[in-house]
Every structure is written in structure tokens, then in C-alpha cells.
Amino acid sequence: MDVLDLARTQFAVTGSLHFLFVVLTLGLAPLVAIMHTRWALSGKPPHESMTRFWGQIYVTNYAVGIVTGLVMEFQFGLAWSGLSHYAGDVFGAPLAMETLVAFFLESTFLGLWIFGWGRLPKWAHLACIWLVTLTAYASAFFVMVANSFLQNPAGAVVSDGRMRLTDFGALLTNKSLVFAFPHVIGAGLFTGGMVLVGASAYRLWRRAEETDFFARSLRTGVATAAVGIFLTMGFGYAQFAGVQEGKFGAHNPAAAVPLGFMIEFGQLLALVVLLVMLPMIGILPRARWTHPILIAMTPLPFVLAILGWMAREIGRQPWMIWERLTVADALSPGLTAGMVTASLIGFAGVLGLLAIVDYVLIARMIRRGPHALDLGAGSGDETRAPALSY
Amino acid sequence: MELIWFAVFAVLLAGYFALEGFDLGVGLLLPVLGRTREARDRMVAAVAPYVLANEVWLVAVAGTMFGVYPLLEGEVLAGLYPLVVAMLLCWVLRDAGLWFRRRLDGRAWRGLWDAAIAFGSLGLSVGWGMTLYAAATGFEAPPVHPAGLMLGVVVTLLFALHGWTFLGWRTPGVFGVTRSGRALAATGLLAALPALGLLAGAMPFLLGHSAPPATLNVLSVMVLPVAPIMVGAQVWVWRTFRPGKDAVRLPSFF
């Protein structure tokens, strides 16, 4: 592989790893916020238990989301300095907004939520998780604004060999953005829902004592997954109205094939979720024969999400910015194959290992169930015996 | 407008050194002061509520650089490629150590992630000294330069002092020292000095390389109204976790 292929592989690997965690964050954040709201309103131990259990899974997943995101952000400057040289005046604005406004607040409020347990007043603590959710979505929005500009450079003109921002509104109403953003949000909700379903099905299958806890979580998961896949599919098809000409043509099988798989399997999953799981929502917790199937379905949303990004990003090739700047021209000058090989091994090795460790930890948390949770521990009410069944 | 954004950039970078400085400092002191598992738990628990709010200052620095100094962003990062990659990996390891250390109970598990925190903090601190030196020479010197390494040692010592002061402020007496908030502010300023020195020297150059007015205007309209919320969120963190009778609660999530 030459430098360009290595740098592209590096971005693809870190980007894919990042999105595996982000997609679940986007789905779990509002669910945990809703659980926390119910706990704040009712004050009942079962609601507290749900908030802490799913909250701990959410923040554990978030950890790798952060570190992969850090590597992503710095890679723009490390490997693709041609992008900031040519279009930094335009592309930099949404990216600065994402980091300055959205992620800055998201991380601050997340710290307050995790460590403010039992310290912050009840409603202020609840406000934190909603602010985390809001800023996470704002973060996703600005990243999609930046990405959509690469797909369709609206709101900018080229002068003196550089791109110049002329209309910020056009960045926000980009035809590559308006349907893609809700599509991504839908995928997040679908993923979050399916993780609730899979994990709950596992606990019920193992005849865990907290039957009611996981029956409730399973139903929440099915409802969320149904809303999620409905949005994902609707806005997925809507995107075809605004797709660049020739993006998925026969000349670009590496983009067209993932797209085809995503659509085929997405439709199949939508049928299963909307026409089988949703009508059965009341009996699924007791229908033991369905549980192994539900468990086996858990990884599918993640696979589909990656296929979707492959279609969108490989479809953009050879352009970094559609019909303006090629990926080859955006590569930082002076990079050698040795440098990028070393960093690729470093990033892929470290982040890949952390991702595996993180998934093992999450699986272990699910296997242990809502007992001896770290999140919210030491907040002063540990003397109370954990509610096991209700 | 260029001046306002230079000020924002300077505050963010200096703020990162003053704030993340004590997180890294405590990480550096982990093998020194944290002889027992309980001591290490206390040290990490002391910084834990601040880390997430502190490390994002650097994310904001990078974002501001991309938005306000797009021509420099690539220059700086690509010019220091091996150094920036190593620092990123150190940062990732430090964070992973914090998130993972208490997720399992085994001795080896804790030891591994505590080592990741200490090693990551060390790499990041030394890396900052080398980066500042490289930036001060206009990226003419090779990334690994004796003077850069010297500055790395200085930054590391400053961070360690700042971390020690922080422990004395948040957990008075537990680690042999008791420090006032004023002392913490002083070591914070000290930790930020190397960055402030570089910013002062680079000011004319940075002002001359700002993004065009149209971009700065968009950034101003979008970011400046939110700035009070950002400041408010940071103040909220400091008010919530200020020292007091049960400042450090165990077990802490990190």
C-alpha cells in the first residue's frame, strides 16, 4: 500500500471504530434520560435500578467513543492538512462548533452526571443527563454538517484556489444533510433499542431473578427499535433524491455493494421489527423460544451502520470534497509510508484492543445484571438492599 | 475580530495547561504517592470529577485551530506527526486507565490500568514540552531535540507540582500537604506559563494567519452566545465538587 492507501485505511479504521460506539451512545442517551426522568418523578427503586444499570452500560460504551473521537479529530490535521488548506475556512466552522460548543458541554455535563450522583439536587442531576443527550445530538448534527459539505460543497465558492464560505445557511440546509442526519439518529435509536432487546432477552433466557426489570427493558427496546428503524428507512430512501450523480454506479462497486447489503438487510430487519416484534411486544418477555433469536440479532444494527458509512464515504471517492478536491490532493505533504504504517498499527492496535475490552466489560455487566453497580455507588444510600424483583 | 479569537484560543490553550495539568500531575504522582491500592483510589477519586471537564479544553483548542487558523492546523499537526501520534496514544491510554481501572477487581487488572494512567500522563507531559519547543522554533527543529526534552522535563515537573497542590487542596492532609485554593491557582498559572510564553511570542504570527472575516463572523455568531453556558458549566463543576467534609466519595466511578 502507498501512503495514500495507508492514510485512508487509518481514517476508515478509526472512523468505523468511533461510529460503532457513537451509534449506541446516540440510542442509549435519550433512553437513559427517560429512565432517569421516570426515577426522578416516581422516586421508586426499580426506576433507579434501571437508570443505573443502563446508565453504566451507556457510560462504559461512551469511554471508547471519546478516545476514538479524539484520534479522529486530530487526524484531520495529521494526515489531511490539504483539506484545511483548501477548505478550512468552510469545513472548519462546523467542526469548531462541534468541538467548542457541543462536545465541550457534553463532556462537562457527563462528568457532572456521573460524579454528581447523590451530590447534586435531584432535578439538577436529571437536567445533566438531558443536557448530555441534547449536546450529543448537537455534536452529531455538526459532524454531519461537516461531512455533508464534503459530499455536496454547498454555501461556498472557490476563489484564489481556496474555498470561501458565502452562505452558512446553505451548509445547514445541504441536501446531503437534511435527510442523512435524521437517518443517522434513527439508526442510533434502532441500535440502542436492539441492545436493550438483546441484553434483556439474554437475562430472561438465563432465568434471571429480575424478571420485571428485563421484561420492561425488553418492551422499551422493541418500541425504540421500531421507531428507530422506521425513521432510518424513511429518511434512508429520502436521501436518494439528493444523492450525487454517479455515486453508486457500476464503476464504484466498493460503495454500491455495501449500499445494496444495507438496504436488503435493513428492509428485512424492518419487517421483523415492525411486523413481528412490535405486534408481539406484550408476549416477547415470556416467549422463551424467541430469546436466542433476539440475542443473535444484537450485532446486526452495528453491521448495518458500518455498511451505511462505507456506502457514503467510499461512494465519495476519489473526491475528498465532491468535484472540488481529491483525496490524494488533501493528503498532508511530507508523510512517508513508514510514518503512516507505524501510526496505523498504533491506533488500530490500541483502539481495537480497547474496543474489545470495552465490549467484554459491557457483556460482563449484562451477565451480572443490575447488582453491585459502580455508577451511582457511594452516593449515600448504599445501605439499602438493592431491589431484586418487583 | 482576529483579536477576540486569538484571546479565545489563548484562554483555551492556557486553560488546558492549568486544568488538565493537575489531572496529569496526579497521574504522574500515582506511582510515587499511591503506594497502596487505597491511596491510588483516593488520588484518582480526587481528580475524577474534573477530568472530563478538563480534557475537553484541548479538544476545543484543536477545534478552534481548525476554525480560526485553518492554514496552521495541518502545518502544526502534520509537521509533528510522530510526536502528535505518540501523544494521542498516551492520552488514549490515560483515559482508558481511568475508565477501566475499577470495572474489574483483580490485582493485575488494577495494576495494568493504573500503570496506563501513570505512563500516559508522563508521555503526554513530556510530549507537551517537546511540542512547545518545536512550535517556538517554528517547527524548524526536529521533533526530538535535547532542548525540547529538557522543556518536557520542566513541564512534567510543573504538572507534578500542580497535581500535588491539587491533592493538598481537595484532600487536605491525606497526602502530607494542605493547600489553599490560592496556592492551587498559583500552581495553575505556573503550569500554564510555558504555553502563555509561546502564545505571547506567536501572537503577531497567529493574528496574521486567521481565517477570513466571513468565517470568523459565523464562528462568533454561533459560539460567543454559548460561551456563558460553557463558562457556567465549568463553574458548576467546581462548585459541585469543591472540598468539604465529604469531598472525596469512595467508591468513585473512576
XYZ file of C-alpha atoms in Angstrom:
644
model
C 0.000 0.000 0.000
C 1.191 3.509 -0.695
C 0.931 6.445 1.720
C -2.495 7.453 0.435
C -3.994 3.983 0.916
C -2.431 3.715 4.360
C -3.782 7.088 5.460
C -7.222 6.224 4.079
C -7.176 2.878 5.878
C -6.191 4.623 9.082
C -9.097 7.047 8.843
C -11.504 4.271 7.879
C -10.446 2.080 10.803
C -10.616 4.820 13.439
C -13.806 6.240 11.928
C -15.562 2.879 11.877
C -14.475 2.090 15.421
C -15.670 5.525 16.515
C -19.081 5.121 14.951
C -19.672 1.678 16.468
C -19.628 3.410 19.857
C -21.274 6.653 18.784
C -24.265 4.907 17.253
C -25.009 3.201 20.565
C -24.399 6.432 22.505
C -26.976 8.213 20.344
C -29.503 5.488 21.050
C -28.852 4.958 24.742
C -28.522 8.626 25.790
C -32.226 9.503 25.369
C -33.290 6.127 26.784
C -31.215 6.616 29.928
C -32.509 10.198 30.184
C -36.098 8.914 30.008
C -35.371 6.237 32.626
C -33.799 8.869 34.866
C -36.841 11.123 34.380
C -39.164 8.327 35.462
C -36.978 7.715 38.502
C -36.975 11.428 39.373
C -40.759 11.555 39.038
C -41.606 8.334 40.884
C -38.653 8.019 43.250
C -39.104 4.240 43.012
C -36.155 1.826 43.371
C -36.974 -0.088 40.154
C -36.610 3.120 38.170
C -33.371 3.969 39.945
C -32.096 0.489 39.225
C -32.882 0.830 35.506
C -31.185 4.234 35.333
C -28.036 2.952 36.986
C -27.808 -0.336 35.086
C -28.394 1.042 31.578
C -26.561 4.229 32.555
C -23.452 2.235 33.421
C -23.598 0.412 30.096
C -24.065 3.772 28.369
C -21.042 5.433 30.005
C -18.839 2.356 29.524
C -19.671 2.449 25.840
C -19.086 6.219 25.842
C -15.486 5.787 27.078
C -14.261 4.271 23.817
C -16.450 6.710 21.876
C -14.442 9.563 23.407
C -10.975 8.177 22.808
C -11.683 7.128 19.215
C -13.217 10.569 18.654
C -10.066 12.295 19.890
C -7.983 10.371 17.384
C -10.471 11.213 14.623
C -10.374 14.927 15.303
C -6.605 15.153 15.275
C -6.306 13.029 12.161
C -7.756 15.806 10.031
C -4.667 17.843 10.779
C -2.252 14.923 10.917
C -2.960 13.237 7.633
C -5.311 15.521 5.674
C -3.846 19.001 6.018
C -4.763 19.638 2.367
C -8.389 19.747 3.468
C -7.829 22.575 5.935
C -5.610 24.381 3.433
C -8.189 24.264 0.685
C -11.470 24.388 2.601
C -10.612 25.062 6.241
C -12.449 28.392 6.102
C -15.667 26.485 5.415
C -15.176 22.998 6.843
C -13.552 24.399 9.995
C -16.671 26.275 11.076
C -18.942 23.283 11.775
C -16.009 21.321 13.157
C -15.112 24.137 15.546
C -18.751 24.324 16.568
C -18.837 20.596 17.236
C -15.816 20.658 19.485
C -16.283 24.062 21.122
C -19.979 24.149 21.691
C -21.282 20.610 21.574
C -18.596 18.221 22.781
C -17.172 20.648 25.330
C -20.552 20.879 27.037
C -21.369 17.205 26.544
C -18.232 16.065 28.338
C -18.638 18.626 31.135
C -22.246 17.643 31.784
C -21.416 13.933 31.579
C -18.808 14.379 34.311
C -21.403 16.178 36.420
C -23.933 13.402 35.821
C -21.559 10.547 36.675
C -19.885 12.129 39.697
C -22.772 14.296 40.825
C -24.764 11.221 41.890
C -26.122 11.893 45.369
C -24.379 15.278 45.408
C -26.443 17.352 43.008
C -30.058 18.183 43.796
C -32.441 15.685 42.176
C -33.651 17.908 39.348
C -30.229 19.389 38.600
C -28.856 15.854 38.300
C -31.676 14.951 35.935
C -31.012 18.103 33.904
C -27.415 16.901 33.397
C -28.359 13.733 31.522
C -30.808 15.659 29.315
C -28.101 18.232 28.585
C -25.723 15.384 27.738
C -28.324 13.990 25.330
C -29.018 17.387 23.775
C -25.331 18.187 23.258
C -24.637 14.667 21.950
C -27.263 15.258 19.279
C -25.879 18.732 18.562
C -22.473 17.121 18.213
C -23.818 14.580 15.737
C -25.548 17.381 13.849
C -22.383 19.477 13.376
C -20.342 16.436 12.373
C -22.992 15.644 9.785
C -22.924 19.277 8.591
C -19.168 18.944 8.061
C -19.499 15.551 6.373
C -22.334 16.746 4.141
C -20.190 19.623 2.970
C -17.680 17.043 1.712
C -20.474 15.212 -0.079
C -22.004 18.349 -1.548
C -19.989 21.579 -1.144
C -22.906 23.973 -0.750
C -22.612 27.514 0.569
C -19.054 28.073 -0.618
C -17.203 29.383 -3.645
C -13.666 28.874 -4.872
C -11.522 31.978 -5.084
C -7.741 32.186 -5.365
C -7.555 28.403 -5.233
C -9.245 28.158 -1.827
C -12.829 27.660 -0.758
C -14.585 30.544 0.894
C -17.757 30.463 2.946
C -20.533 32.513 1.355
C -23.705 31.180 2.915
C -23.679 29.417 6.266
C -27.415 28.746 5.955
C -26.690 26.677 2.856
C -24.346 24.484 4.919
C -27.205 23.767 7.309
C -29.811 23.102 4.602
C -27.455 20.994 2.474
C -29.440 18.379 0.571
C -26.849 15.819 1.670
C -27.613 16.708 5.285
C -31.344 17.194 5.763
C -32.254 13.542 5.333
C -28.942 11.994 6.351
C -28.999 13.473 9.855
C -32.384 12.009 10.862
C -31.289 8.786 9.131
C -28.274 8.598 11.462
C -30.377 9.487 14.514
C -32.872 6.765 13.568
C -30.005 4.281 13.255
C -28.837 5.308 16.729
C -32.261 4.741 18.263
C -32.595 1.426 16.423
C -29.202 0.300 17.749
C -29.949 1.425 21.309
C -33.306 -0.333 21.194
C -31.835 -3.574 19.846
C -29.136 -3.581 22.536
C -31.836 -3.264 25.200
C -33.726 -6.097 23.496
C -30.708 -8.392 23.156
C -29.412 -7.821 26.675
C -32.868 -8.219 28.229
C -33.559 -11.359 26.208
C -30.284 -12.795 27.496
C -31.201 -12.100 31.121
C -34.678 -13.558 30.673
C -33.301 -16.596 28.837
C -30.928 -17.204 31.758
C -33.954 -17.008 34.081
C -32.566 -14.022 35.963
C -34.445 -13.094 39.083
C -35.219 -9.556 37.879
C -37.962 -10.700 35.506
C -39.926 -7.493 35.677
C -36.849 -5.285 35.202
C -35.855 -7.014 31.973
C -39.385 -7.530 30.685
C -39.816 -3.764 30.970
C -36.436 -3.092 29.323
C -37.238 -5.500 26.514
C -40.532 -3.771 25.750
C -38.828 -0.339 25.841
C -36.193 -1.732 23.493
C -38.707 -3.100 20.982
C -40.657 0.168 20.906
C -37.461 2.216 20.469
C -36.107 -0.111 17.787
C -39.395 0.139 15.896
C -39.345 3.951 15.927
C -35.648 3.884 15.045
C -35.851 1.591 12.055
C -38.921 3.383 10.759
C -37.035 6.706 10.780
C -33.862 5.126 9.400
C -35.670 3.544 6.476
C -37.871 6.541 5.682
C -35.018 9.038 5.690
C -32.747 6.487 4.045
C -34.909 6.323 0.940
C -35.496 10.080 1.044
C -31.746 10.577 0.624
C -31.796 9.176 -2.884
C -33.447 12.401 -4.058
C -30.286 14.319 -3.152
C -27.534 11.858 -3.909
C -24.707 12.950 -6.203
C -24.942 11.702 -9.744
C -22.987 8.535 -10.412
C -22.108 7.981 -6.750
C -23.282 4.382 -6.663
C -22.673 3.478 -10.291
C -21.187 0.230 -11.553
C -17.760 1.886 -11.592
C -17.793 2.026 -7.805
C -18.687 -1.460 -6.574
C -16.974 -0.870 -3.208
C -19.718 1.662 -2.444
C -22.606 0.062 -4.304
C -22.210 -3.365 -2.697
C -22.340 -2.170 0.956
C -25.287 0.035 -0.011
C -27.110 -2.934 -1.507
C -26.453 -5.131 1.511
C -27.501 -2.387 3.901
C -30.788 -1.836 2.066
C -31.576 -5.554 1.715
C -30.805 -6.485 5.301
C -32.234 -3.236 6.618
C -35.547 -3.951 4.938
C -35.566 -7.499 6.229
C -34.844 -6.282 9.753
C -37.526 -3.614 9.441
C -40.049 -6.316 8.510
C -39.031 -8.393 11.507
C -39.093 -5.457 13.918
C -42.254 -3.744 12.689
C -44.375 -6.746 11.657
C -43.247 -9.434 14.124
C -41.554 -7.967 17.208
C -43.792 -4.931 17.609
C -47.106 -6.830 17.491
C -45.618 -9.435 19.870
C -44.291 -6.792 22.271
C -46.562 -7.939 25.104
C -45.658 -11.624 24.926
C -41.960 -11.424 23.936
C -40.697 -11.357 27.544
C -42.423 -14.687 28.210
C -41.855 -16.287 24.807
C -38.603 -18.050 25.647
C -38.137 -19.521 22.200
C -37.695 -16.001 20.783
C -34.904 -15.055 23.173
C -31.973 -16.751 21.408
C -33.105 -15.136 18.153
C -33.323 -11.709 19.788
C -29.854 -12.153 21.308
C -28.431 -13.150 17.932
C -29.893 -10.025 16.309
C -27.983 -7.615 18.599
C -24.893 -7.137 16.364
C -26.922 -6.516 13.192
C -27.598 -2.775 13.673
C -23.856 -2.206 14.127
C -23.058 -4.063 10.900
C -25.703 -2.083 9.013
C -24.398 1.221 10.399
C -20.887 0.480 9.168
C -22.192 -0.605 5.760
C -24.059 2.694 5.540
C -20.924 4.717 6.205
C -18.958 2.606 3.734
C -21.522 3.402 1.041
C -21.491 7.122 1.848
C -17.732 7.527 2.176
C -16.419 5.099 -0.437
C -19.091 6.460 -2.759
C -17.448 9.888 -2.436
C -14.153 8.569 -3.830
C -11.935 9.750 -5.379
C -13.160 13.077 -4.013
C -12.462 14.479 -0.571
C -14.806 17.336 -1.466
C -17.147 16.316 -4.251
C -15.811 17.532 -7.614
C -13.574 20.116 -5.869
C -10.692 18.391 -4.072
C -9.448 14.832 -4.452
C -8.441 12.698 -1.504
C -4.965 12.427 -2.980
C -4.614 16.226 -3.059
C -5.808 16.515 0.537
C -3.075 14.251 1.884
C -0.528 16.046 4.087
C 2.703 16.619 2.193
C 5.808 15.002 3.598
C 4.159 11.906 5.046
C 6.077 8.710 4.466
C 4.711 5.179 4.273
C 6.762 4.290 7.337
C 5.218 7.058 9.442
C 1.662 6.212 8.490
C 2.241 2.465 8.851
C 3.524 2.990 12.378
C 0.624 5.249 13.364
C -1.893 2.930 11.710
C -0.565 -0.011 13.714
C -0.537 2.112 16.871
C -4.062 3.461 16.501
C -5.629 0.258 15.178
C -3.855 -1.847 17.804
C -4.606 0.326 20.816
C -8.120 1.407 19.847
C -9.016 -2.079 18.601
C -7.897 -3.640 21.873
C -9.753 -1.042 23.915
C -12.887 -1.670 21.853
C -12.676 -5.400 22.563
C -12.034 -4.827 26.278
C -14.969 -2.422 26.387
C -17.359 -4.892 24.759
C -16.202 -7.637 27.119
C -16.866 -5.322 30.069
C -20.333 -4.456 28.767
C -21.118 -8.147 28.185
C -19.969 -8.873 31.710
C -22.198 -6.145 33.128
C -25.162 -7.651 31.313
C -24.282 -11.117 32.593
C -24.088 -9.834 36.168
C -27.290 -7.861 35.949
C -28.259 -4.824 37.996
C -26.221 -5.700 41.097
C -23.222 -4.013 42.698
C -23.216 -1.286 40.066
C -20.388 1.234 40.103
C -22.435 4.070 38.657
C -24.115 5.948 41.500
C -22.364 3.829 44.120
C -21.204 5.593 47.259
C -23.944 8.173 46.889
C -25.064 7.623 50.433
C -27.932 5.204 50.002
C -25.894 2.052 49.559
C -27.113 0.688 52.866
C -30.464 -0.024 51.285
C -30.593 -3.531 49.883
C -30.791 -3.472 46.077
C -34.265 -4.210 44.816
C -34.127 -7.559 43.117
C -37.617 -8.264 41.917
C -40.726 -6.219 41.836
C -12.401 40.018 15.401
C -8.997 38.371 14.911
C -8.043 39.657 18.349
C -11.127 38.204 20.022
C -10.448 34.799 18.519
C -6.797 34.958 19.448
C -7.923 35.642 23.023
C -10.309 32.674 22.899
C -7.548 30.461 21.547
C -5.083 31.676 24.197
C -7.554 31.173 27.042
C -8.358 27.662 25.828
C -4.725 26.593 25.476
C -3.573 28.169 28.751
C -6.720 26.849 30.449
C -5.904 23.361 29.235
C -2.460 23.540 30.821
C -3.800 24.970 34.084
C -6.668 22.480 34.366
C -5.561 19.257 32.696
C -2.170 19.968 34.245
C -3.287 18.768 37.664
C -5.029 15.683 36.221
C -1.780 14.731 34.527
C 0.153 15.703 37.639
C -1.881 13.371 39.808
C -1.386 10.667 37.179
C 2.370 11.263 37.354
C 2.317 11.030 41.148
C 0.281 7.822 41.137
C 3.329 5.517 41.440
C 5.021 7.965 43.850
C 2.307 8.776 46.373
C -0.018 5.867 45.643
C 1.845 3.057 47.374
C -1.307 1.246 48.413
C -4.380 0.447 46.403
C -6.431 2.605 48.738
C -4.136 5.595 48.260
C -4.346 5.230 44.490
C -8.151 5.015 44.690
C -8.183 8.232 46.704
C -5.903 10.036 44.285
C -7.944 9.054 41.257
C -11.202 9.792 43.072
C -9.896 13.282 43.856
C -9.408 14.230 40.194
C -12.162 12.035 38.710
C -14.998 14.618 38.735
C -12.804 17.162 36.934
C -11.116 15.078 34.241
C -13.958 15.041 31.722
C -14.459 18.789 32.101
C -10.708 19.469 31.832
C -9.537 17.349 28.935
C -12.141 18.834 26.581
C -10.220 22.105 26.688
C -7.705 20.533 24.322
C -10.467 19.251 22.053
C -11.705 22.840 21.975
C -8.166 24.067 21.212
C -7.967 21.750 18.218
C -11.442 22.758 17.037
C -10.609 26.466 17.360
C -7.377 25.905 15.492
C -9.258 24.256 12.648
C -11.852 27.031 12.546
C -9.677 30.087 13.215
C -6.226 29.045 11.956
C -7.010 26.526 9.219
C -3.709 27.163 7.457
C -1.730 26.402 10.575
C -3.688 23.435 11.832
C -2.385 20.999 9.255
C 1.073 22.554 9.363
C 1.437 22.065 13.100
C -0.063 18.593 13.365
C 1.419 17.100 10.203
C 4.790 18.729 10.933
C 4.968 16.953 14.258
C 3.364 13.749 13.019
C 5.239 11.132 15.116
C 5.076 13.285 18.249
C 1.359 14.033 17.918
C 0.588 10.344 17.279
C 2.560 9.326 20.372
C 0.824 11.983 22.481
C -2.592 10.903 21.240
C -1.830 7.294 22.165
C -0.684 8.421 25.627
C -3.876 10.418 26.055
C -5.972 7.436 24.971
C -4.153 5.131 27.401
C -4.551 7.587 30.284
C -8.287 7.885 29.617
C -8.734 4.148 29.202
C -6.937 3.651 32.506
C -9.378 5.969 34.263
C -12.487 4.425 32.729
C -11.407 0.804 33.105
C -9.420 0.591 36.355
C -12.398 -0.033 38.605
C -14.517 -2.118 36.230
C -12.926 -5.384 37.404
C -11.472 -6.280 40.766
C -8.319 -8.294 40.079
C -4.930 -7.055 41.236
C -3.347 -7.412 37.826
C -6.229 -5.598 36.163
C -5.958 -2.599 38.501
C -2.176 -2.588 38.219
C -2.328 -2.581 34.434
C -4.691 0.389 34.175
C -3.001 2.354 36.971
C 0.230 1.911 35.035
C -1.564 3.114 31.888
C -2.627 6.282 33.744
C 0.883 6.977 35.013
C 2.592 6.139 31.722
C 0.039 8.071 29.661
C 0.357 11.127 31.908
C 4.137 11.000 31.653
C 4.146 10.657 27.874
C 1.655 13.479 27.476
C 3.532 15.833 29.835
C 6.923 15.286 28.196
C 5.242 15.475 24.780
C 3.838 18.896 25.606
C 7.269 20.250 26.416
C 8.616 18.913 23.125
C 5.652 20.318 21.209
C 6.034 23.768 22.750
C 9.719 23.789 21.919
C 9.068 22.713 18.335
C 6.397 25.409 17.983
C 8.721 28.050 19.437
C 11.341 27.231 16.796
C 8.716 27.483 14.059
C 8.860 23.700 13.542
C 12.383 24.034 12.204
C 13.969 21.779 14.822
C 13.394 18.014 14.638
C 10.574 16.853 16.956
C 13.036 15.070 19.224
C 15.554 17.687 20.300
C 17.572 17.855 23.559
C 16.177 21.295 24.369
C 12.659 20.006 23.693
C 13.237 17.071 26.021
C 14.513 19.480 28.674
C 11.369 21.545 28.359
C 9.425 18.285 28.561
C 11.041 17.545 31.911
C 10.220 21.071 33.105
C 6.562 20.741 32.072
C 6.390 17.335 33.750
C 7.745 18.740 36.999
C 5.361 21.698 36.849
C 2.396 19.370 36.286
C 3.529 17.127 39.153
C 3.794 20.153 41.467
C 0.358 21.332 40.320
C -1.114 17.850 40.871
C 0.417 17.683 44.332
C -1.024 21.086 45.199
C -4.409 19.934 43.911
C -4.314 16.891 46.199
C -3.419 19.161 49.110
C -6.392 21.368 48.272
C -9.014 18.698 47.616
C -7.918 16.118 50.211
C -6.204 18.243 52.875
C -3.605 16.334 54.855
C -4.199 12.970 53.200
C -1.055 13.142 51.102
C 1.046 15.072 53.562
C 0.129 18.561 52.408
C -2.684 21.034 52.867
C -3.000 23.750 50.265
C -5.350 26.679 49.801
C -7.346 27.492 46.684
C -4.995 30.415 46.176
C -1.982 28.087 46.089
C -3.807 25.919 43.550
C -4.454 28.950 41.350
C -0.777 29.888 41.626
C 0.494 26.478 40.524
C -2.149 26.511 37.790
C -0.662 29.734 36.477
C 2.789 28.218 36.782
C 1.698 25.144 34.798
C 0.264 27.408 32.107
C 3.378 29.611 31.871
C 5.143 27.639 29.114
C 2.004 27.807 26.971
C 1.475 31.505 27.756
C 5.067 32.235 26.805
C 4.628 30.568 23.443
C 1.312 32.349 22.832
C 2.864 35.735 23.580
C 5.670 35.059 21.130
C 3.396 33.697 18.432
C 0.714 36.388 18.734
C 1.632 38.521 15.693
C 2.054 35.415 13.563
C -1.284 33.935 14.651
C -3.133 37.220 14.108
C -1.769 37.317 10.580
C -2.938 33.792 9.801
C -6.556 33.999 10.993
C -9.404 32.693 8.858
C -11.169 35.337 6.704
C -13.769 37.627 8.334
C -16.754 35.686 6.908
C -15.679 32.522 8.732
C -14.820 34.362 11.942
C -18.197 36.083 11.878
C -20.045 32.794 11.559
C -17.975 31.338 14.388
C -18.617 34.406 16.541
C -22.355 34.360 15.974
C -22.560 30.656 16.747
C -20.009 30.270 19.540
C -19.873 33.512 21.524
C -23.536 33.407 22.684
C -22.877 29.910 24.022
C -19.682 30.952 25.799
C -21.503 31.950 29.025
C -23.070 28.473 29.130
C -19.636 26.899 28.690
C -18.216 29.030 31.488
C -21.281 28.323 33.614
C -20.911 24.556 33.149
C -17.267 24.732 34.219
C -18.142 26.838 37.266
C -20.871 24.360 38.121
C -18.286 21.538 38.156
C -16.011 23.477 40.511
C -18.863 24.407 42.831
C -20.266 20.889 42.957
C -17.006 19.133 43.749
C -15.320 21.739 45.971
C -13.516 20.418 49.031
C -15.623 19.945 52.074
C -16.500 17.361 54.570
C -17.174 14.520 52.155
C -15.336 15.863 49.163
C -13.920 12.548 48.020
C -16.514 9.828 48.000
C -15.427 6.226 47.713
C -16.022 4.143 45.760
C -15.683 6.615 42.908
C -16.699 5.620 39.384
C -13.115 6.067 38.137
